[in-house]
PDB file of C-alpha atoms in Angstrom:
ATOM      1  CA  UNK A   1      -4.175  14.096 -28.364  1.00  0.00           C
ATOM      2  CA  UNK A   2      -4.498  12.607 -24.905  1.00  0.00           C
ATOM      3  CA  UNK A   3      -8.209  11.746 -24.457  1.00  0.00           C
ATOM      4  CA  UNK A   4      -7.724  10.161 -21.035  1.00  0.00           C
ATOM      5  CA  UNK A   5     -10.106  11.459 -18.391  1.00  0.00           C
ATOM      6  CA  UNK A   6     -10.268  10.739 -14.685  1.00  0.00           C
ATOM      7  CA  UNK A   7     -13.424   9.816 -12.823  1.00  0.00           C
ATOM      8  CA  UNK A   8     -13.446  10.285  -9.046  1.00  0.00           C
ATOM      9  CA  UNK A   9     -15.750  10.876  -6.118  1.00  0.00           C
ATOM     10  CA  UNK A  10     -14.091  14.187  -5.378  1.00  0.00           C
ATOM     11  CA  UNK A  11     -10.877  16.019  -6.190  1.00  0.00           C
ATOM     12  CA  UNK A  12      -8.278  14.750  -3.778  1.00  0.00           C
ATOM     13  CA  UNK A  13      -4.480  14.998  -3.604  1.00  0.00           C
ATOM     14  CA  UNK A  14      -3.356  11.490  -2.773  1.00  0.00           C
ATOM     15  CA  UNK A  15      -0.440   9.372  -3.892  1.00  0.00           C
ATOM     16  CA  UNK A  16      -2.296   6.812  -6.083  1.00  0.00           C
ATOM     17  CA  UNK A  17      -3.888   9.577  -8.186  1.00  0.00           C
ATOM     18  CA  UNK A  18      -0.580  11.478  -8.567  1.00  0.00           C
ATOM     19  CA  UNK A  19       1.290   8.329  -9.545  1.00  0.00           C
ATOM     20  CA  UNK A  20      -1.309   7.302 -12.114  1.00  0.00           C
ATOM     21  CA  UNK A  21      -1.285  10.824 -13.624  1.00  0.00           C
ATOM     22  CA  UNK A  22       2.501  10.543 -13.911  1.00  0.00           C
ATOM     23  CA  UNK A  23       2.399   7.102 -15.472  1.00  0.00           C
ATOM     24  CA  UNK A  24      -0.051   8.161 -18.238  1.00  0.00           C
ATOM     25  CA  UNK A  25       1.151  11.705 -18.930  1.00  0.00           C
ATOM     26  CA  UNK A  26       2.767  10.693 -22.241  1.00  0.00           C
ATOM     27  CA  UNK A  27      -0.047   8.437 -23.546  1.00  0.00           C
ATOM     28  CA  UNK A  28      -1.713   9.551 -26.793  1.00  0.00           C
ATOM     29  CA  UNK A  29      -4.944   7.809 -27.799  1.00  0.00           C
ATOM     30  CA  UNK A  30      -7.688   8.337 -30.394  1.00  0.00           C
ATOM     31  CA  UNK A  31     -10.736   7.566 -28.253  1.00  0.00           C
ATOM     32  CA  UNK A  32     -12.127   8.896 -25.003  1.00  0.00           C
ATOM     33  CA  UNK A  33     -11.095   6.489 -22.203  1.00  0.00           C
ATOM     34  CA  UNK A  34     -11.728   6.997 -18.484  1.00  0.00           C
ATOM     35  CA  UNK A  35      -9.683   5.962 -15.491  1.00  0.00           C
ATOM     36  CA  UNK A  36     -11.906   5.476 -12.398  1.00  0.00           C
ATOM     37  CA  UNK A  37      -9.861   6.393  -9.358  1.00  0.00           C
ATOM     38  CA  UNK A  38      -9.959   4.408  -6.068  1.00  0.00           C
ATOM     39  CA  UNK A  39     -12.555   5.164  -3.373  1.00  0.00           C
ATOM     40  CA  UNK A  40     -15.038   6.196  -6.081  1.00  0.00           C
ATOM     41  CA  UNK A  41     -17.147   3.059  -6.466  1.00  0.00           C
ATOM     42  CA  UNK A  42     -20.490   4.939  -6.554  1.00  0.00           C
ATOM     43  CA  UNK A  43     -19.017   6.934  -9.553  1.00  0.00           C
ATOM     44  CA  UNK A  44     -18.935   3.718 -11.529  1.00  0.00           C
ATOM     45  CA  UNK A  45     -22.660   3.270 -10.924  1.00  0.00           C
ATOM     46  CA  UNK A  46     -23.301   6.842 -12.150  1.00  0.00           C
ATOM     47  CA  UNK A  47     -21.226   6.128 -15.257  1.00  0.00           C
ATOM     48  CA  UNK A  48     -22.446   2.552 -15.753  1.00  0.00           C
ATOM     49  CA  UNK A  49     -23.227   2.928 -19.409  1.00  0.00           C
ATOM     50  CA  UNK A  50     -19.676   4.157 -20.108  1.00  0.00           C
ATOM     51  CA  UNK A  51     -18.212   1.078 -18.523  1.00  0.00           C
ATOM     52  CA  UNK A  52     -16.748  -0.277 -21.791  1.00  0.00           C
ATOM     53  CA  UNK A  53     -14.454   2.781 -21.791  1.00  0.00           C
ATOM     54  CA  UNK A  54     -13.633   2.737 -18.046  1.00  0.00           C
ATOM     55  CA  UNK A  55     -10.416   1.407 -16.516  1.00  0.00           C
ATOM     56  CA  UNK A  56     -11.548   0.692 -12.967  1.00  0.00           C
ATOM     57  CA  UNK A  57      -8.787   1.001 -10.372  1.00  0.00           C
ATOM     58  CA  UNK A  58     -10.541  -1.235  -7.911  1.00  0.00           C
ATOM     59  CA  UNK A  59      -7.628  -0.923  -5.437  1.00  0.00           C
ATOM     60  CA  UNK A  60      -9.475  -2.043  -2.297  1.00  0.00           C
ATOM     61  CA  UNK A  61     -12.771  -3.755  -1.512  1.00  0.00           C
ATOM     62  CA  UNK A  62     -14.920  -1.570   0.777  1.00  0.00           C
ATOM     63  CA  UNK A  63     -16.744  -4.648   1.893  1.00  0.00           C
ATOM     64  CA  UNK A  64     -13.554  -6.477   2.886  1.00  0.00           C
ATOM     65  CA  UNK A  65     -12.135  -3.397   4.529  1.00  0.00           C
ATOM     66  CA  UNK A  66     -15.107  -2.726   6.801  1.00  0.00           C
ATOM     67  CA  UNK A  67     -16.180  -6.339   7.515  1.00  0.00           C
ATOM     68  CA  UNK A  68     -12.968  -8.386   7.617  1.00  0.00           C
ATOM     69  CA  UNK A  69      -9.932  -6.120   7.755  1.00  0.00           C
ATOM     70  CA  UNK A  70     -10.989  -3.355  10.148  1.00  0.00           C
ATOM     71  CA  UNK A  71     -13.974  -5.322  11.586  1.00  0.00           C
ATOM     72  CA  UNK A  72     -16.064  -2.174  11.893  1.00  0.00           C
ATOM     73  CA  UNK A  73     -19.328  -3.820  10.884  1.00  0.00           C
ATOM     74  CA  UNK A  74     -20.614  -7.381  10.968  1.00  0.00           C
ATOM     75  CA  UNK A  75     -21.561  -9.418   7.843  1.00  0.00           C
ATOM     76  CA  UNK A  76     -25.250  -9.264   8.732  1.00  0.00           C
ATOM     77  CA  UNK A  77     -25.288  -5.485   9.077  1.00  0.00           C
ATOM     78  CA  UNK A  78     -27.310  -3.828   6.216  1.00  0.00           C
ATOM     79  CA  UNK A  79     -24.360  -1.469   5.652  1.00  0.00           C
ATOM     80  CA  UNK A  80     -22.217  -4.521   4.834  1.00  0.00           C
ATOM     81  CA  UNK A  81     -24.764  -5.614   2.226  1.00  0.00           C
ATOM     82  CA  UNK A  82     -24.679  -2.227   0.552  1.00  0.00           C
ATOM     83  CA  UNK A  83     -20.843  -2.277   0.468  1.00  0.00           C
ATOM     84  CA  UNK A  84     -20.875  -5.790  -0.899  1.00  0.00           C
ATOM     85  CA  UNK A  85     -23.296  -4.750  -3.678  1.00  0.00           C
ATOM     86  CA  UNK A  86     -21.158  -1.674  -4.546  1.00  0.00           C
ATOM     87  CA  UNK A  87     -18.035  -3.863  -4.814  1.00  0.00           C
ATOM     88  CA  UNK A  88     -19.830  -6.667  -6.639  1.00  0.00           C
ATOM     89  CA  UNK A  89     -21.130  -4.319  -9.378  1.00  0.00           C
ATOM     90  CA  UNK A  90     -17.777  -2.652  -9.746  1.00  0.00           C
ATOM     91  CA  UNK A  91     -15.930  -5.891  -9.927  1.00  0.00           C
ATOM     92  CA  UNK A  92     -18.262  -8.013 -12.043  1.00  0.00           C
ATOM     93  CA  UNK A  93     -19.383  -5.368 -14.568  1.00  0.00           C
ATOM     94  CA  UNK A  94     -16.040  -3.700 -15.230  1.00  0.00           C
ATOM     95  CA  UNK A  95     -14.499  -4.544 -18.591  1.00  0.00           C
ATOM     96  CA  UNK A  96     -11.046  -3.272 -17.570  1.00  0.00           C
ATOM     97  CA  UNK A  97      -9.756  -3.594 -14.009  1.00  0.00           C
ATOM     98  CA  UNK A  98      -6.573  -2.600 -12.145  1.00  0.00           C
ATOM     99  CA  UNK A  99      -5.331  -4.291  -8.957  1.00  0.00           C
ATOM    100  CA  UNK A 100      -2.306  -3.555  -6.864  1.00  0.00           C
ATOM    101  CA  UNK A 101      -1.158  -7.213  -6.680  1.00  0.00           C
ATOM    102  CA  UNK A 102      -2.330 -10.417  -8.368  1.00  0.00           C
ATOM    103  CA  UNK A 103      -2.950 -11.964  -4.897  1.00  0.00           C
ATOM    104  CA  UNK A 104      -5.295  -9.146  -4.066  1.00  0.00           C
ATOM    105  CA  UNK A 105      -7.114  -9.715  -7.361  1.00  0.00           C
ATOM    106  CA  UNK A 106      -7.483 -13.436  -6.592  1.00  0.00           C
ATOM    107  CA  UNK A 107      -8.832 -12.538  -3.168  1.00  0.00           C
ATOM    108  CA  UNK A 108     -11.495 -10.290  -4.773  1.00  0.00           C
ATOM    109  CA  UNK A 109     -12.469 -13.200  -7.058  1.00  0.00           C
ATOM    110  CA  UNK A 110     -12.932 -15.371  -3.913  1.00  0.00           C
ATOM    111  CA  UNK A 111     -15.368 -12.718  -2.591  1.00  0.00           C
ATOM    112  CA  UNK A 112     -17.243 -11.692  -5.735  1.00  0.00           C
ATOM    113  CA  UNK A 113     -16.764 -14.470  -8.271  1.00  0.00           C
ATOM    114  CA  UNK A 114     -14.759 -14.828 -11.481  1.00  0.00           C
ATOM    115  CA  UNK A 115     -13.806 -11.622 -13.282  1.00  0.00           C
ATOM    116  CA  UNK A 116     -14.448 -11.859 -17.026  1.00  0.00           C
ATOM    117  CA  UNK A 117     -12.816  -8.625 -18.292  1.00  0.00           C
ATOM    118  CA  UNK A 118      -9.193  -7.610 -18.840  1.00  0.00           C
ATOM    119  CA  UNK A 119      -7.012  -7.166 -15.754  1.00  0.00           C
ATOM    120  CA  UNK A 120      -3.693  -5.399 -15.208  1.00  0.00           C
ATOM    121  CA  UNK A 121      -1.605  -5.440 -12.024  1.00  0.00           C
ATOM    122  CA  UNK A 122      -0.572  -1.857 -11.309  1.00  0.00           C
ATOM    123  CA  UNK A 123       1.603  -1.884  -8.106  1.00  0.00           C
ATOM    124  CA  UNK A 124       1.097   0.811  -5.547  1.00  0.00           C
ATOM    125  CA  UNK A 125       4.516   2.388  -6.107  1.00  0.00           C
ATOM    126  CA  UNK A 126       5.389   5.815  -4.557  1.00  0.00           C
ATOM    127  CA  UNK A 127       5.282   9.437  -5.626  1.00  0.00           C
ATOM    128  CA  UNK A 128       8.862  10.175  -6.680  1.00  0.00           C
ATOM    129  CA  UNK A 129       8.362  13.907  -6.175  1.00  0.00           C
ATOM    130  CA  UNK A 130       7.901  13.286  -2.437  1.00  0.00           C
ATOM    131  CA  UNK A 131       9.756  10.045  -1.701  1.00  0.00           C
ATOM    132  CA  UNK A 132      13.380  10.077  -2.851  1.00  0.00           C
ATOM    133  CA  UNK A 133      16.852   9.468  -1.331  1.00  0.00           C
ATOM    134  CA  UNK A 134      19.094  12.114   0.116  1.00  0.00           C
ATOM    135  CA  UNK A 135      22.706  12.346  -1.079  1.00  0.00           C
ATOM    136  CA  UNK A 136      24.282  11.978   2.369  1.00  0.00           C
ATOM    137  CA  UNK A 137      22.562   9.789   4.958  1.00  0.00           C
ATOM    138  CA  UNK A 138      22.029  11.280   8.367  1.00  0.00           C
ATOM    139  CA  UNK A 139      24.221   9.551  10.943  1.00  0.00           C
ATOM    140  CA  UNK A 140      22.105   8.817  14.016  1.00  0.00           C
ATOM    141  CA  UNK A 141      23.674   8.180  17.362  1.00  0.00           C
ATOM    142  CA  UNK A 142      21.552   5.018  17.761  1.00  0.00           C
ATOM    143  CA  UNK A 143      19.893   3.075  14.942  1.00  0.00           C
ATOM    144  CA  UNK A 144      16.423   4.676  14.292  1.00  0.00           C
ATOM    145  CA  UNK A 145      13.650   2.150  13.621  1.00  0.00           C
ATOM    146  CA  UNK A 146      10.473   3.704  12.123  1.00  0.00           C
ATOM    147  CA  UNK A 147       6.938   2.504  11.720  1.00  0.00           C
ATOM    148  CA  UNK A 148       4.284   4.819  10.310  1.00  0.00           C
ATOM    149  CA  UNK A 149       0.699   4.395   9.175  1.00  0.00           C
ATOM    150  CA  UNK A 150      -2.923   4.318  10.268  1.00  0.00           C
ATOM    151  CA  UNK A 151      -3.711   2.339  13.398  1.00  0.00           C
ATOM    152  CA  UNK A 152      -5.719  -0.412  11.723  1.00  0.00           C
ATOM    153  CA  UNK A 153      -5.556  -4.238  12.125  1.00  0.00           C
ATOM    154  CA  UNK A 154      -3.752  -4.537   8.707  1.00  0.00           C
ATOM    155  CA  UNK A 155      -0.535  -3.150  10.178  1.00  0.00           C
ATOM    156  CA  UNK A 156      -0.123  -5.455  13.130  1.00  0.00           C
ATOM    157  CA  UNK A 157       1.040  -2.685  15.459  1.00  0.00           C
ATOM    158  CA  UNK A 158       0.726  -5.000  18.466  1.00  0.00           C
ATOM    159  CA  UNK A 159       3.341  -7.262  16.915  1.00  0.00           C
ATOM    160  CA  UNK A 160       5.661  -4.249  16.476  1.00  0.00           C
ATOM    161  CA  UNK A 161       5.231  -3.021  20.070  1.00  0.00           C
ATOM    162  CA  UNK A 162       5.903  -6.491  21.510  1.00  0.00           C
ATOM    163  CA  UNK A 163       8.975  -6.776  19.232  1.00  0.00           C
ATOM    164  CA  UNK A 164      10.264  -3.448  20.580  1.00  0.00           C
ATOM    165  CA  UNK A 165       9.657  -4.730  24.158  1.00  0.00           C
ATOM    166  CA  UNK A 166      11.682  -7.856  23.466  1.00  0.00           C
ATOM    167  CA  UNK A 167      14.573  -5.703  22.047  1.00  0.00           C
ATOM    168  CA  UNK A 168      14.586  -3.498  25.171  1.00  0.00           C
ATOM    169  CA  UNK A 169      14.563  -6.549  27.499  1.00  0.00           C
ATOM    170  CA  UNK A 170      17.503  -7.939  25.519  1.00  0.00           C
ATOM    171  CA  UNK A 171      19.442  -4.725  26.111  1.00  0.00           C
ATOM    172  CA  UNK A 172      19.470  -3.637  22.436  1.00  0.00           C
ATOM    173  CA  UNK A 173      20.143   0.073  21.989  1.00  0.00           C
ATOM    174  CA  UNK A 174      17.944   1.773  19.370  1.00  0.00           C
ATOM    175  CA  UNK A 175      15.553   4.667  18.871  1.00  0.00           C
ATOM    176  CA  UNK A 176      12.050   3.521  17.880  1.00  0.00           C
ATOM    177  CA  UNK A 177       9.324   5.775  16.527  1.00  0.00           C
ATOM    178  CA  UNK A 178       5.703   4.954  15.711  1.00  0.00           C
ATOM    179  CA  UNK A 179       3.961   7.674  13.726  1.00  0.00           C
ATOM    180  CA  UNK A 180       0.245   7.840  13.097  1.00  0.00           C
ATOM    181  CA  UNK A 181      -3.192   7.454  14.716  1.00  0.00           C
ATOM    182  CA  UNK A 182      -6.547   5.925  13.836  1.00  0.00           C
ATOM    183  CA  UNK A 183      -9.042   3.223  14.700  1.00  0.00           C
ATOM    184  CA  UNK A 184      -7.019   1.211  17.188  1.00  0.00           C
ATOM    185  CA  UNK A 185      -4.744   3.919  18.566  1.00  0.00           C
ATOM    186  CA  UNK A 186      -6.286   4.041  22.044  1.00  0.00           C
ATOM    187  CA  UNK A 187      -6.047   0.208  22.392  1.00  0.00           C
ATOM    188  CA  UNK A 188      -2.385   0.186  21.333  1.00  0.00           C
ATOM    189  CA  UNK A 189      -1.577   3.245  23.471  1.00  0.00           C
ATOM    190  CA  UNK A 190      -2.694   1.200  26.485  1.00  0.00           C
ATOM    191  CA  UNK A 191      -0.425  -1.610  25.338  1.00  0.00           C
ATOM    192  CA  UNK A 192       2.429   0.887  24.794  1.00  0.00           C
ATOM    193  CA  UNK A 193       2.021   2.192  28.356  1.00  0.00           C
ATOM    194  CA  UNK A 194       1.683  -1.344  29.769  1.00  0.00           C
ATOM    195  CA  UNK A 195       4.973  -2.425  28.086  1.00  0.00           C
ATOM    196  CA  UNK A 196       6.601   0.678  29.510  1.00  0.00           C
ATOM    197  CA  UNK A 197       8.803   1.162  26.420  1.00  0.00           C
ATOM    198  CA  UNK A 198      11.718   3.515  27.169  1.00  0.00           C
ATOM    199  CA  UNK A 199      13.329   3.756  23.710  1.00  0.00           C
ATOM    200  CA  UNK A 200      10.146   4.178  21.657  1.00  0.00           C
ATOM    201  CA  UNK A 201       8.141   7.320  20.859  1.00  0.00           C
ATOM    202  CA  UNK A 202       4.413   7.057  20.062  1.00  0.00           C
ATOM    203  CA  UNK A 203       2.375  10.263  20.327  1.00  0.00           C
ATOM    204  CA  UNK A 204      -0.555   9.585  17.972  1.00  0.00           C
ATOM    205  CA  UNK A 205       0.088  12.493  15.617  1.00  0.00           C
ATOM    206  CA  UNK A 206      -0.739  12.617  11.916  1.00  0.00           C
ATOM    207  CA  UNK A 207       2.055  14.147   9.866  1.00  0.00           C
ATOM    208  CA  UNK A 208       1.884  15.859   6.456  1.00  0.00           C
ATOM    209  CA  UNK A 209       3.239  13.680   3.664  1.00  0.00           C
ATOM    210  CA  UNK A 210       6.277  15.856   2.866  1.00  0.00           C
ATOM    211  CA  UNK A 211       7.252  15.877   6.563  1.00  0.00           C
ATOM    212  CA  UNK A 212       6.710  12.108   6.706  1.00  0.00           C
ATOM    213  CA  UNK A 213       9.152  11.612   3.830  1.00  0.00           C
ATOM    214  CA  UNK A 214      11.772  13.603   5.815  1.00  0.00           C
ATOM    215  CA  UNK A 215      11.260  11.340   8.798  1.00  0.00           C
ATOM    216  CA  UNK A 216      11.716   8.252   6.545  1.00  0.00           C
ATOM    217  CA  UNK A 217      14.917   9.728   5.172  1.00  0.00           C
ATOM    218  CA  UNK A 218      16.214  10.369   8.692  1.00  0.00           C
ATOM    219  CA  UNK A 219      15.564   6.732   9.696  1.00  0.00           C
ATOM    220  CA  UNK A 220      17.853   3.678   9.436  1.00  0.00           C
ATOM    221  CA  UNK A 221      15.224   0.908   9.297  1.00  0.00           C
ATOM    222  CA  UNK A 222      11.601   1.060   8.232  1.00  0.00           C
ATOM    223  CA  UNK A 223       8.936  -1.451   9.248  1.00  0.00           C
ATOM    224  CA  UNK A 224       6.108  -2.634   6.977  1.00  0.00           C
ATOM    225  CA  UNK A 225       2.980  -4.602   7.889  1.00  0.00           C
ATOM    226  CA  UNK A 226       2.544  -7.556  10.209  1.00  0.00           C
ATOM    227  CA  UNK A 227      -1.234  -8.081  10.375  1.00  0.00           C
ATOM    228  CA  UNK A 228      -3.008 -11.467  10.020  1.00  0.00           C
ATOM    229  CA  UNK A 229      -5.938 -10.533   7.825  1.00  0.00           C
ATOM    230  CA  UNK A 230      -6.425 -11.798   4.262  1.00  0.00           C
ATOM    231  CA  UNK A 231      -5.829  -8.253   3.057  1.00  0.00           C
ATOM    232  CA  UNK A 232      -2.517  -8.009   4.948  1.00  0.00           C
ATOM    233  CA  UNK A 233      -1.405 -11.157   3.108  1.00  0.00           C
ATOM    234  CA  UNK A 234      -2.653  -9.850  -0.265  1.00  0.00           C
ATOM    235  CA  UNK A 235      -1.099  -6.406  -0.596  1.00  0.00           C
ATOM    236  CA  UNK A 236       2.243  -4.606  -0.750  1.00  0.00           C
ATOM    237  CA  UNK A 237       1.458  -1.418   1.191  1.00  0.00           C
ATOM    238  CA  UNK A 238       2.319   2.152   0.313  1.00  0.00           C
ATOM    239  CA  UNK A 239       4.909   2.322   3.108  1.00  0.00           C
ATOM    240  CA  UNK A 240       6.932  -0.462   1.485  1.00  0.00           C
ATOM    241  CA  UNK A 241       7.395   1.394  -1.788  1.00  0.00           C
ATOM    242  CA  UNK A 242       7.839   4.731   0.026  1.00  0.00           C
ATOM    243  CA  UNK A 243      10.701   3.366   2.135  1.00  0.00           C
ATOM    244  CA  UNK A 244      12.411   1.806  -0.908  1.00  0.00           C
ATOM    245  CA  UNK A 245      11.960   5.043  -2.888  1.00  0.00           C
ATOM    246  CA  UNK A 246      13.803   6.801  -0.064  1.00  0.00           C
ATOM    247  CA  UNK A 247      16.511   4.171  -0.254  1.00  0.00           C
ATOM    248  CA  UNK A 248      15.846   2.715   3.238  1.00  0.00           C
ATOM    249  CA  UNK A 249      16.044  -0.932   4.293  1.00  0.00           C
ATOM    250  CA  UNK A 250      12.562  -2.402   4.869  1.00  0.00           C
ATOM    251  CA  UNK A 251      11.457  -5.293   7.172  1.00  0.00           C
ATOM    252  CA  UNK A 252       7.948  -6.639   6.501  1.00  0.00           C
ATOM    253  CA  UNK A 253       5.878  -9.747   6.756  1.00  0.00           C
ATOM    254  CA  UNK A 254       6.533 -12.331   4.030  1.00  0.00           C
ATOM    255  CA  UNK A 255       3.607 -13.154   1.726  1.00  0.00           C
ATOM    256  CA  UNK A 256       2.910 -14.328  -1.767  1.00  0.00           C
ATOM    257  CA  UNK A 257       2.007 -10.761  -2.646  1.00  0.00           C
ATOM    258  CA  UNK A 258       5.407  -9.279  -1.699  1.00  0.00           C
ATOM    259  CA  UNK A 259       7.185 -12.002  -3.635  1.00  0.00           C
ATOM    260  CA  UNK A 260       5.347 -10.958  -6.780  1.00  0.00           C
ATOM    261  CA  UNK A 261       7.717  -8.002  -6.930  1.00  0.00           C
ATOM    262  CA  UNK A 262      10.602  -8.426  -4.513  1.00  0.00           C
ATOM    263  CA  UNK A 263      13.071 -11.050  -3.252  1.00  0.00           C
ATOM    264  CA  UNK A 264      15.009 -11.501   0.004  1.00  0.00           C
ATOM    265  CA  UNK A 265      17.943  -9.443  -1.333  1.00  0.00           C
ATOM    266  CA  UNK A 266      15.705  -6.407  -1.684  1.00  0.00           C
ATOM    267  CA  UNK A 267      13.498  -6.598   1.422  1.00  0.00           C
ATOM    268  CA  UNK A 268      13.992  -8.389   4.688  1.00  0.00           C
ATOM    269  CA  UNK A 269      10.933 -10.564   5.169  1.00  0.00           C
ATOM    270  CA  UNK A 270       9.903 -12.404   8.317  1.00  0.00           C
ATOM    271  CA  UNK A 271       6.955 -14.054  10.078  1.00  0.00           C
ATOM    272  CA  UNK A 272       4.481 -11.720  11.766  1.00  0.00           C
ATOM    273  CA  UNK A 273       5.466 -12.756  15.264  1.00  0.00           C
ATOM    274  CA  UNK A 274       7.102 -10.406  17.847  1.00  0.00           C
ATOM    275  CA  UNK A 275       9.982 -12.794  18.456  1.00  0.00           C
ATOM    276  CA  UNK A 276      10.892 -13.207  14.794  1.00  0.00           C
ATOM    277  CA  UNK A 277      10.468  -9.514  14.067  1.00  0.00           C
ATOM    278  CA  UNK A 278      12.653  -8.594  17.058  1.00  0.00           C
ATOM    279  CA  UNK A 279      15.311 -11.003  15.781  1.00  0.00           C
ATOM    280  CA  UNK A 280      15.183  -9.471  12.287  1.00  0.00           C
ATOM    281  CA  UNK A 281      15.434  -5.905  13.639  1.00  0.00           C
ATOM    282  CA  UNK A 282      18.348  -6.868  15.855  1.00  0.00           C
ATOM    283  CA  UNK A 283      20.130  -8.466  12.895  1.00  0.00           C
ATOM    284  CA  UNK A 284      19.866  -5.235  10.798  1.00  0.00           C
ATOM    285  CA  UNK A 285      20.859  -3.046  13.729  1.00  0.00           C
ATOM    286  CA  UNK A 286      24.114  -5.014  14.101  1.00  0.00           C
ATOM    287  CA  UNK A 287      24.845  -5.405  10.403  1.00  0.00           C
ATOM    288  CA  UNK A 288      25.468  -2.135   8.610  1.00  0.00           C
ATOM    289  CA  UNK A 289      26.553  -3.923   5.393  1.00  0.00           C
ATOM    290  CA  UNK A 290      23.205  -5.706   5.191  1.00  0.00           C
ATOM    291  CA  UNK A 291      21.332  -2.475   5.823  1.00  0.00           C
ATOM    292  CA  UNK A 292      23.242  -0.773   2.941  1.00  0.00           C
ATOM    293  CA  UNK A 293      22.741  -3.778   0.620  1.00  0.00           C
ATOM    294  CA  UNK A 294      19.006  -3.989   1.232  1.00  0.00           C
ATOM    295  CA  UNK A 295      18.679  -0.191   0.795  1.00  0.00           C
ATOM    296  CA  UNK A 296      20.532  -0.137  -2.540  1.00  0.00           C
ATOM    297  CA  UNK A 297      18.859  -3.282  -3.951  1.00  0.00           C
ATOM    298  CA  UNK A 298      15.432  -2.226  -2.782  1.00  0.00           C
ATOM    299  CA  UNK A 299      15.853   1.213  -4.340  1.00  0.00           C
ATOM    300  CA  UNK A 300      17.082  -0.280  -7.632  1.00  0.00           C
ATOM    301  CA  UNK A 301      14.053  -2.560  -7.800  1.00  0.00           C
ATOM    302  CA  UNK A 302      11.664   0.323  -7.044  1.00  0.00           C
ATOM    303  CA  UNK A 303      13.083   2.310  -9.948  1.00  0.00           C
ATOM    304  CA  UNK A 304      12.892  -0.731 -12.244  1.00  0.00           C
ATOM    305  CA  UNK A 305       9.253  -1.436 -11.234  1.00  0.00           C
ATOM    306  CA  UNK A 306       8.250   2.172 -11.785  1.00  0.00           C
ATOM    307  CA  UNK A 307       9.568   2.218 -15.369  1.00  0.00           C
ATOM    308  CA  UNK A 308       8.212  -1.286 -16.130  1.00  0.00           C
ATOM    309  CA  UNK A 309       4.793  -0.378 -14.802  1.00  0.00           C
ATOM    310  CA  UNK A 310       4.721   2.814 -16.926  1.00  0.00           C
ATOM    311  CA  UNK A 311       5.380   0.799 -20.109  1.00  0.00           C
ATOM    312  CA  UNK A 312       2.841  -1.896 -19.203  1.00  0.00           C
ATOM    313  CA  UNK A 313       0.131   0.594 -18.364  1.00  0.00           C
ATOM    314  CA  UNK A 314       0.710   2.587 -21.559  1.00  0.00           C
ATOM    315  CA  UNK A 315       0.447  -0.635 -23.564  1.00  0.00           C
ATOM    316  CA  UNK A 316      -2.757  -1.629 -21.697  1.00  0.00           C
ATOM    317  CA  UNK A 317      -4.388   1.723 -22.537  1.00  0.00           C
ATOM    318  CA  UNK A 318      -3.297   1.657 -26.174  1.00  0.00           C
ATOM    319  CA  UNK A 319      -4.698  -1.856 -26.540  1.00  0.00           C
ATOM    320  CA  UNK A 320      -8.067  -0.672 -25.208  1.00  0.00           C
ATOM    321  CA  UNK A 321      -7.877   2.280 -27.588  1.00  0.00           C
ATOM    322  CA  UNK A 322      -7.379  -0.083 -30.579  1.00  0.00           C
ATOM    323  CA  UNK A 323     -10.194  -2.302 -29.302  1.00  0.00           C
ATOM    324  CA  UNK A 324     -12.631   0.521 -29.244  1.00  0.00           C
ATOM    325  CA  UNK A 325     -11.685   1.309 -32.847  1.00  0.00           C
TER     326      UNK A 325
END
């Protein structure tokens, strides 16, 4: 009998939950074990005395997100202290912890101190029911370069806009699209207008996930993240796995985190500067063989990582089950 239960702040249909449910659907255990879903840190406090049976998917630090990554509140703001305390208790008092990369886990330790429990890296991955390749690629008249995501500092959208501007000034023909909205949209819309980009669409719309997957499949190149924050250097974002799951070539900023899972034959990695990004995009636009190679290799690695993660997570849960007795 599967005695796994999920703890969460509220019922929500989002990729991480759906992926975890898929990964553990075949796990059979004797004891009651709980998986605490992301964005539910107060739920850990409510279930504090069950913590020796809880696998805490820490996923992101609320403190880091609001203070350092998005810079929404200062370190001396009382709200920052509350978020730090939430994170600290979740991190230090969990017996079993999940992180999306080892680099992210090490960063949390730099914020909250050494973790003394058992830790498993569970990569972000992508929901295979939504993100998958199409049999016959759409042939676009001009190479379509896509970025999508929330407008937050993590993504380095200013770097992307300046890179597009360099490509236009160099006379490179392409179709650029930036999908999404959020915290910094107005700021970057002013930059978009100032750069007077002619081959790029950016309308600030949010798109349903299934429709987003269709846009990815209709694109030729997908862009990842190019931010300068510690979080940007510590994660492999959803969009990276989603692009690979759709069998699309990805360009993203190189980091220790990305090299935990991928190499240069599977993802094109570059510095987070407009000049280097523009050069990388131009190279892929002109080289169809490289686009195809990256797409195939990246897709193969995604499938491999999915199956590997499923086995490792199952073994992690079964070891906890045996430990409980």
